[in-house]
């Protein structure tokens, strides 16, 4: 329960599937493990599928169920709208919630287009003048090893940043019979691997270095262009279950299956990014390496409690990457959980996100990443699609020959 000194914020969550469950556990744990200066009250979960929303409510202890998210905006017991729905709904829900005086936490990517993201930033800025806050859910920033990496860069331990390489690899679409779910439809998801998982590595690169991407040259590909219609989406998996009968109709995949792009950051560093759902054998493999003049850091989500740190100033005989187990009380977030060595998992970053959001609300400060940070990522995604669509930066090898004057 909230104490007299800590306010309670009623949460109204829109969506109940994978992200809805990740956020639900976060609101439940925020006050169990952290002395957050505010208490979340799980007031309502909203979803058009009443039975599915009711199941999430039952499992996670939400007090009520709504089948229309707009009802949440009318309720006085709700102070926060937590958007856990596909990207085509983010702009409408977030702008309406902010205008109704509700704080907003919105899942990534912020929107399906730069135009939508700009409208959301405008609404967020107007609302913030009235003390209404907003945040976008790039949760991997809140993995302790990533937050520790950012601290090392900010302290100057890597010197000037020269290289960033990031990849986010999944393989849940390698089966061509995996159904045509919302993540494969541009009008629902905005883009494919690029916006769903590429957005994360763009945010991580900017968060850890403290710099921004200034330009890209890109290529995207859709390996499977048609998929079975009528599949059953799953709450616990990404692909869902195919309809299965031979009469199943096929529908067009209208997003990228994979995206690769090179970039440069404001400080001059060169960067390389890869996001794919076809890296056979890689389930949720996020890797980030940052090289500087005085050192490097390397992170692998498949070993998420570790940061590999290279100190170029160390004596030559000691040269090498140090495997830092990021579970000490001095590391970000860890002290609230377990003693050193008792590692954390995927879900803990969502709790860190909930705690940081509640803390910002209680203190009346602007949580990060805000909608403006989300807009910056959206601009990068749009630039990648623009570059890939133009193929302007692509030099065909077949065209390279002495005769053609290209050496
Ligand atoms: C699907 O790729 C997904 O659920 C992403 O949408 C999440 O942001 C990521 O954390 C896990 O994978």
Coordinates of C-alpha atoms and ligand atoms in Angstrom, one line a residue:
X1 CA 0.0 0.0 0.0
X2 CA 1.1 3.6 -0.5
X3 CA 2.4 5.3 2.6
X4 CA 1.1 8.8 3.6
X5 CA 4.2 10.3 2.0
X6 CA 4.0 8.4 -1.3
X7 CA 1.3 9.1 -3.9
X8 CA -0.6 6.4 -5.7
X9 CA -1.0 6.4 -9.5
X10 CA -3.8 4.5 -11.1
X11 CA -2.6 2.6 -14.1
X12 CA -4.8 1.9 -17.1
X13 CA -3.0 -0.4 -19.5
X14 CA -4.1 -0.7 -23.2
X15 CA -3.1 -4.2 -24.5
X16 CA -2.8 -7.5 -22.8
X17 CA -0.4 -9.7 -24.8
X18 CA 3.4 -10.1 -24.7
X19 CA 4.1 -6.4 -23.7
X20 CA 1.0 -6.2 -21.6
X21 CA 2.2 -9.1 -19.5
X22 CA 5.8 -7.7 -19.3
X23 CA 4.4 -4.4 -18.1
X24 CA 2.0 -6.0 -15.7
X25 CA 4.7 -7.9 -13.8
X26 CA 6.7 -4.6 -13.7
X27 CA 3.9 -2.6 -12.1
X28 CA 3.5 -5.5 -9.5
X29 CA 7.2 -5.6 -8.6
X30 CA 7.9 -1.9 -8.7
X31 CA 7.1 -1.4 -5.0
X32 CA 8.1 -5.0 -4.0
X33 CA 11.8 -4.5 -4.7
X34 CA 12.3 -0.8 -5.0
X35 CA 11.4 2.0 -2.6
X36 CA 9.8 3.9 -5.4
X37 CA 8.4 7.2 -4.2
X38 CA 5.0 6.3 -5.6
X39 CA 2.7 3.3 -5.7
X40 CA 1.1 1.9 -8.9
X41 CA -2.5 0.8 -8.6
X42 CA -3.4 -1.8 -11.3
X43 CA -6.8 -0.2 -12.0
X44 CA -7.7 -1.5 -15.5
X45 CA -6.6 -3.4 -18.5
X46 CA -8.3 -2.6 -21.8
X47 CA -8.6 -4.8 -24.8
X48 CA -11.1 -5.4 -27.6
X49 CA -10.9 -9.1 -26.8
X50 CA -12.6 -9.1 -23.5
X51 CA -11.8 -12.7 -22.6
X52 CA -8.1 -12.2 -23.4
X53 CA -7.9 -9.0 -21.4
X54 CA -9.8 -10.7 -18.5
X55 CA -7.3 -13.5 -18.5
X56 CA -4.4 -11.0 -18.2
X57 CA -6.4 -9.2 -15.4
X58 CA -6.9 -12.5 -13.6
X59 CA -3.2 -13.5 -13.9
X60 CA -1.7 -10.2 -12.8
X61 CA -4.3 -8.7 -10.5
X62 CA -5.8 -5.9 -12.6
X63 CA -8.9 -4.6 -10.8
X64 CA -11.1 -4.2 -13.9
X65 CA -11.4 -4.8 -17.6
X66 CA -12.5 -2.3 -20.3
X67 CA -13.1 -3.2 -24.0
X68 CA -12.7 0.4 -25.2
X69 CA -9.5 2.2 -24.2
X70 CA -11.3 5.6 -24.4
X71 CA -13.2 4.6 -21.2
X72 CA -9.9 4.7 -19.4
X73 CA -9.6 8.4 -20.2
X74 CA -12.9 9.2 -18.4
X75 CA -12.0 7.4 -15.2
X76 CA -10.8 9.5 -12.2
X77 CA -9.1 6.5 -10.7
X78 CA -6.7 6.3 -13.6
X79 CA -3.7 8.7 -13.8
X80 CA -1.4 6.9 -16.2
X81 CA -2.1 5.3 -19.6
X82 CA 0.3 2.5 -20.4
X83 CA 0.2 1.7 -24.2
X84 CA 1.1 -1.9 -25.0
X85 CA -0.5 -2.2 -28.4
X86 CA 0.8 -2.3 -32.0
X87 CA 2.3 0.9 -33.4
X88 CA -0.7 1.9 -35.5
X89 CA -2.6 2.8 -32.3
X90 CA 0.2 4.7 -30.4
X91 CA -0.4 8.2 -31.8
X92 CA -4.2 8.2 -31.3
X93 CA -4.1 6.8 -27.8
X94 CA -1.2 8.8 -26.6
X95 CA -2.4 12.2 -27.9
X96 CA -5.9 11.6 -26.5
X97 CA -4.6 10.5 -23.2
X98 CA -2.2 13.5 -22.8
X99 CA -5.0 15.9 -23.8
X100 CA -7.2 14.2 -21.1
X101 CA -4.5 14.9 -18.5
X102 CA -3.1 11.4 -18.2
X103 CA 0.6 10.6 -18.0
X104 CA 1.6 8.2 -20.8
X105 CA 4.1 5.3 -21.1
X106 CA 4.2 4.2 -24.7
X107 CA 5.8 1.0 -26.0
X108 CA 8.5 1.3 -28.7
X109 CA 8.7 2.2 -31.4
X110 CA 7.0 5.5 -30.6
X111 CA 4.9 5.5 -33.7
X112 CA 4.6 4.1 -37.3
X113 CA 5.9 7.3 -39.0
X114 CA 7.8 10.5 -38.3
X115 CA 4.6 12.5 -38.9
X116 CA 2.8 10.6 -36.1
X117 CA 5.8 10.9 -33.8
X118 CA 6.0 14.6 -34.3
X119 CA 2.3 14.9 -33.4
X120 CA 3.0 12.9 -30.2
X121 CA 6.0 15.1 -29.3
X122 CA 3.8 18.2 -29.8
X123 CA 1.1 16.8 -27.5
X124 CA 3.7 15.7 -25.0
X125 CA 5.3 19.2 -24.8
X126 CA 1.9 20.8 -24.4
X127 CA 0.9 18.3 -21.6
X128 CA 4.3 18.7 -19.9
X129 CA 3.6 22.4 -19.4
X130 CA 0.7 21.2 -17.2
X131 CA 2.9 18.7 -15.3
X132 CA 1.8 15.7 -17.4
X133 CA 4.8 13.4 -18.2
X134 CA 5.4 10.9 -21.0
X135 CA 8.0 8.2 -21.8
X136 CA 8.7 5.7 -24.5
X137 CA 9.6 2.1 -23.6
X138 CA 13.1 1.4 -24.7
X139 CA 13.6 -1.0 -21.9
X140 CA 17.1 -2.4 -22.8
X141 CA 18.6 0.9 -21.6
X142 CA 17.6 -0.4 -18.2
X143 CA 19.6 -3.6 -18.3
X144 CA 22.2 -3.0 -15.6
X145 CA 25.1 -3.9 -17.9
X146 CA 23.9 -1.4 -20.5
X147 CA 23.4 1.4 -17.9
X148 CA 26.9 0.6 -16.6
X149 CA 28.3 0.9 -20.1
X150 CA 26.8 4.3 -20.5
X151 CA 28.3 5.4 -17.2
X152 CA 31.8 4.2 -18.4
X153 CA 31.4 6.2 -21.6
X154 CA 30.1 9.3 -19.8
X155 CA 33.0 9.1 -17.4
X156 CA 35.4 9.2 -20.4
X157 CA 36.8 5.8 -19.7
X158 CA 36.6 4.9 -23.5
X159 CA 38.0 8.2 -24.7
X160 CA 36.6 9.5 -28.0
X161 CA 34.2 7.0 -29.5
X162 CA 35.3 5.7 -33.0
X163 CA 33.1 2.7 -33.7
X164 CA 29.7 1.3 -32.7
X165 CA 28.4 -2.0 -33.9
X166 CA 25.0 -3.3 -33.0
X167 CA 22.8 -6.2 -34.0
X168 CA 19.5 -7.6 -33.0
X169 CA 19.0 -11.1 -34.3
X170 CA 15.9 -13.3 -34.0
X171 CA 14.7 -16.3 -36.1
X172 CA 11.0 -16.7 -35.4
X173 CA 10.0 -16.1 -39.1
X174 CA 12.3 -18.6 -40.8
X175 CA 9.3 -20.9 -41.1
X176 CA 7.4 -19.7 -44.3
X177 CA 4.2 -21.2 -42.8
X178 CA 4.3 -18.9 -39.8
X179 CA 1.1 -16.8 -40.2
X180 CA 0.7 -13.3 -41.4
X181 CA 0.4 -11.5 -38.0
X182 CA 0.2 -7.8 -37.4
X183 CA 4.0 -7.5 -37.1
X184 CA 4.2 -8.4 -40.8
X185 CA 1.7 -5.7 -42.0
X186 CA 3.0 -2.2 -42.6
X187 CA -0.4 -0.6 -41.8
X188 CA -0.2 -2.2 -38.3
X189 CA 3.5 -2.3 -37.5
X190 CA 4.9 0.5 -39.6
X191 CA 7.9 -1.6 -40.5
X192 CA 9.2 -5.1 -39.8
X193 CA 12.5 -6.0 -38.1
X194 CA 13.7 -2.5 -38.6
X195 CA 11.1 -0.8 -36.3
X196 CA 10.5 -3.7 -34.0
X197 CA 14.0 -4.7 -33.1
X198 CA 16.2 -2.3 -35.1
X199 CA 14.7 0.6 -33.0
X200 CA 16.3 -1.0 -29.9
X201 CA 19.8 -1.0 -31.2
X202 CA 19.5 2.5 -32.6
X203 CA 18.3 3.7 -29.1
X204 CA 21.1 1.7 -27.4
X205 CA 23.8 3.1 -29.6
X206 CA 22.6 6.7 -28.9
X207 CA 22.0 6.0 -25.2
X208 CA 25.4 4.4 -24.5
X209 CA 27.5 6.9 -26.5
X210 CA 25.4 10.0 -25.6
X211 CA 25.6 10.9 -29.3
X212 CA 23.1 10.7 -32.2
X213 CA 23.1 9.1 -35.6
X214 CA 23.5 11.8 -38.3
X215 CA 23.0 9.7 -41.5
X216 CA 22.5 6.2 -42.8
X217 CA 23.1 4.0 -45.9
X218 CA 20.8 1.0 -45.8
X219 CA 19.5 -2.1 -47.4
X220 CA 16.4 -4.1 -46.4
X221 CA 15.0 -7.4 -47.6
X222 CA 11.8 -9.4 -47.4
X223 CA 12.8 -13.0 -47.7
X224 CA 9.2 -14.5 -47.5
X225 CA 6.8 -12.3 -49.4
X226 CA 3.5 -14.2 -48.7
X227 CA 2.3 -15.9 -45.6
X228 CA -0.8 -17.9 -44.5
X229 CA -3.8 -15.8 -43.5
X230 CA -6.1 -16.7 -40.6
X231 CA -3.4 -17.7 -38.1
X232 CA -3.9 -17.5 -34.4
X233 CA -1.8 -14.9 -32.7
X234 CA 0.0 -16.1 -29.5
X235 CA 0.5 -14.2 -26.2
X236 CA 3.7 -16.0 -25.4
X237 CA 5.3 -16.4 -28.8
X238 CA 6.0 -13.9 -31.6
X239 CA 4.7 -15.9 -34.6
X240 CA 1.4 -17.4 -33.6
X241 CA -0.1 -20.6 -35.0
X242 CA -0.8 -21.1 -38.7
X243 CA -4.3 -22.0 -39.8
X244 CA -2.8 -25.2 -41.2
X245 CA -5.3 -26.4 -43.8
X246 CA -4.3 -26.6 -47.4
X247 CA -7.1 -24.2 -48.4
X248 CA -5.4 -21.5 -46.4
X249 CA -5.1 -18.3 -48.4
X250 CA -1.9 -16.4 -48.5
X251 CA -1.5 -12.7 -47.9
X252 CA 1.4 -10.3 -48.7
X253 CA 4.1 -9.4 -46.2
X254 CA 4.4 -5.7 -46.5
X255 CA 7.4 -5.0 -44.2
X256 CA 11.1 -5.8 -44.1
X257 CA 12.3 -9.2 -42.7
X258 CA 15.8 -7.8 -42.2
X259 CA 17.6 -4.5 -42.4
X260 CA 21.3 -3.6 -42.5
X261 CA 22.7 -0.1 -42.3
X262 CA 25.8 1.9 -41.7
X263 CA 25.9 5.2 -40.0
X264 CA 28.0 7.9 -38.5
X265 CA 27.5 9.6 -35.1
X266 CA 27.7 13.2 -34.1
X267 CA 31.2 12.7 -32.7
X268 CA 32.4 11.2 -36.0
X269 CA 32.2 7.5 -35.0
X270 CA 31.3 5.0 -37.7
X271 CA 28.5 2.6 -36.9
X272 CA 27.2 -0.7 -38.3
X273 CA 23.7 -2.1 -37.6
X274 CA 21.8 -5.3 -38.4
X275 CA 18.3 -6.3 -37.5
X276 CA 16.7 -9.5 -38.7
X277 CA 14.1 -12.1 -37.9
X278 CA 15.9 -14.7 -40.0
X279 CA 19.2 -15.3 -38.2
X280 CA 18.5 -19.0 -37.8
X281 CA 19.4 -20.1 -34.3
X282 CA 19.5 -16.6 -32.8
X283 CA 16.3 -16.2 -30.6
X284 CA 16.8 -12.7 -29.1
X285 CA 20.4 -11.9 -29.7
X286 CA 21.3 -8.3 -29.0
X287 CA 24.9 -7.3 -29.2
X288 CA 26.5 -3.9 -28.8
X289 CA 30.2 -3.1 -29.0
X290 CA 31.6 0.4 -28.6
X291 CA 35.3 1.1 -29.4
X292 CA 37.0 4.3 -28.2
X293 CA 40.5 5.7 -28.1
X294 CA 41.0 4.5 -24.6
X295 CA 39.0 1.4 -24.4
X296 CA 36.0 -0.6 -25.5
X297 CA 32.8 -2.2 -24.1
X298 CA 31.0 -5.2 -25.5
X299 CA 27.5 -6.5 -24.4
X300 CA 25.7 -9.7 -25.4
X301 CA 22.1 -10.0 -24.2
X302 CA 22.5 -13.8 -24.3
X303 CA 24.9 -13.2 -21.3
X304 CA 23.0 -10.1 -20.2
X305 CA 24.5 -9.8 -16.6
X306 CA 28.0 -9.3 -18.1
X307 CA 29.8 -6.4 -19.7
X308 CA 33.2 -7.0 -21.3
X309 CA 35.4 -4.0 -20.7
X310 CA 38.8 -3.3 -22.3
X311 CA 41.0 -0.6 -20.8
X312 CA 43.7 0.5 -23.2
X313 CA 45.5 2.3 -20.4
X314 CA 46.1 -0.9 -18.5
X315 CA 49.7 -2.2 -18.4
X316 CA 50.4 -4.2 -21.6
X317 CA 50.9 -7.4 -19.6
X318 CA 47.3 -7.1 -18.3
X319 CA 45.8 -6.2 -21.8
X320 CA 42.6 -7.9 -22.6
X321 CA 38.8 -7.6 -22.1
X322 CA 37.7 -7.9 -18.5
X323 CA 34.5 -9.9 -18.0
X324 CA 32.7 -7.7 -15.5
X325 CA 29.8 -9.5 -13.7
X326 CA 27.3 -6.6 -13.4
X327 CA 25.7 -7.7 -10.2
X328 CA 27.4 -5.6 -7.5
X329 CA 25.4 -3.2 -5.4
X330 CA 27.3 -0.3 -7.0
X331 CA 25.9 -1.3 -10.4
X332 CA 22.7 0.4 -11.7
X333 CA 19.4 -1.1 -10.3
X334 CA 21.0 -4.3 -8.9
X335 CA 21.0 -3.4 -5.2
X336 CA 17.2 -3.6 -5.0
X337 CA 17.2 -7.2 -6.1
X338 CA 19.7 -9.9 -5.0
X339 CA 23.2 -10.3 -3.6
X340 CA 26.1 -10.3 -6.0
X341 CA 26.1 -13.1 -8.5
X342 CA 22.3 -13.7 -8.4
X343 CA 21.6 -12.6 -11.9
X344 CA 18.7 -10.8 -13.5
X345 CA 16.6 -11.5 -16.6
X346 CA 14.6 -9.9 -19.4
X347 CA 11.7 -8.9 -17.3
X348 CA 13.7 -7.0 -14.7
X349 CA 14.3 -4.1 -17.1
X350 CA 10.6 -3.6 -17.4
X351 CA 10.4 -3.2 -13.6
X352 CA 13.3 -0.7 -13.7
X353 CA 11.3 1.2 -16.4
X354 CA 8.2 1.3 -14.1
X355 CA 10.3 2.4 -11.1
X356 CA 12.0 5.2 -13.1
X357 CA 8.7 6.3 -14.6
X358 CA 6.9 6.4 -11.1
X359 CA 9.9 8.2 -9.6
X360 CA 9.7 10.9 -12.4
X361 CA 5.9 11.3 -11.8
X362 CA 6.4 11.6 -8.0
X363 CA 9.2 14.1 -8.4
X364 CA 7.5 16.0 -11.3
X365 CA 10.5 15.5 -13.6
X366 CA 10.6 14.5 -17.3
X367 CA 11.3 10.8 -17.6
X368 CA 13.8 9.5 -20.2
X369 CA 13.6 8.4 -22.9
X370 CA 10.9 10.9 -23.6
X371 CA 8.8 11.2 -26.8
X372 CA 11.5 13.5 -28.3
X373 CA 14.0 10.6 -27.9
X374 CA 11.4 8.3 -29.6
X375 CA 11.1 10.8 -32.4
X376 CA 14.9 10.8 -33.0
X377 CA 14.8 7.0 -33.3
X378 CA 11.8 7.3 -35.7
X379 CA 13.7 9.7 -37.9
X380 CA 16.6 7.1 -38.1
X381 CA 14.1 4.4 -39.1
X382 CA 12.6 6.6 -41.7
X383 CA 16.1 7.5 -43.1
X384 CA 16.9 3.8 -43.3
X385 CA 13.7 3.1 -45.3
X386 CA 14.4 6.1 -47.5
X387 CA 18.0 5.0 -48.2
X388 CA 17.0 1.3 -48.8
X389 CA 14.2 2.4 -51.1
X390 CA 16.4 4.6 -53.2
X391 CA 19.4 2.2 -53.3
X392 CA 21.2 5.4 -53.8
X393 CA 24.3 4.3 -51.9
X394 CA 24.4 0.8 -53.6
X395 CA 27.2 0.0 -56.0
X396 CA 26.5 -3.1 -57.9
X397 CA 29.6 -5.4 -58.1
X398 CA 28.5 -6.5 -61.6
X399 CA 29.0 -2.9 -62.8
X400 CA 32.6 -2.8 -61.5
X401 CA 35.0 -3.2 -64.4
X402 CA 38.0 -1.4 -65.8
X403 CA 36.0 -0.8 -69.0
X404 CA 33.4 1.0 -67.0
X405 CA 36.1 3.1 -65.5
X406 CA 35.2 2.0 -62.0
X407 CA 38.3 0.6 -60.2
Ligands
LIG1 C1 9.5 -8.9 -30.8 O1 10.6 -8.8 -31.7 C2 9.9 -8.4 -29.5 O2 8.8 -8.7 -28.6 C3 10.0 -6.8 -29.5 O3 8.9 -6.2 -29.9 C4 10.4 -6.4 -28.1 O4 10.6 -5.0 -28.1 C5 11.7 -7.1 -27.6 O5 12.0 -6.7 -26.3 C6 11.5 -8.6 -27.7 O6 11.1 -9.0 -29.0

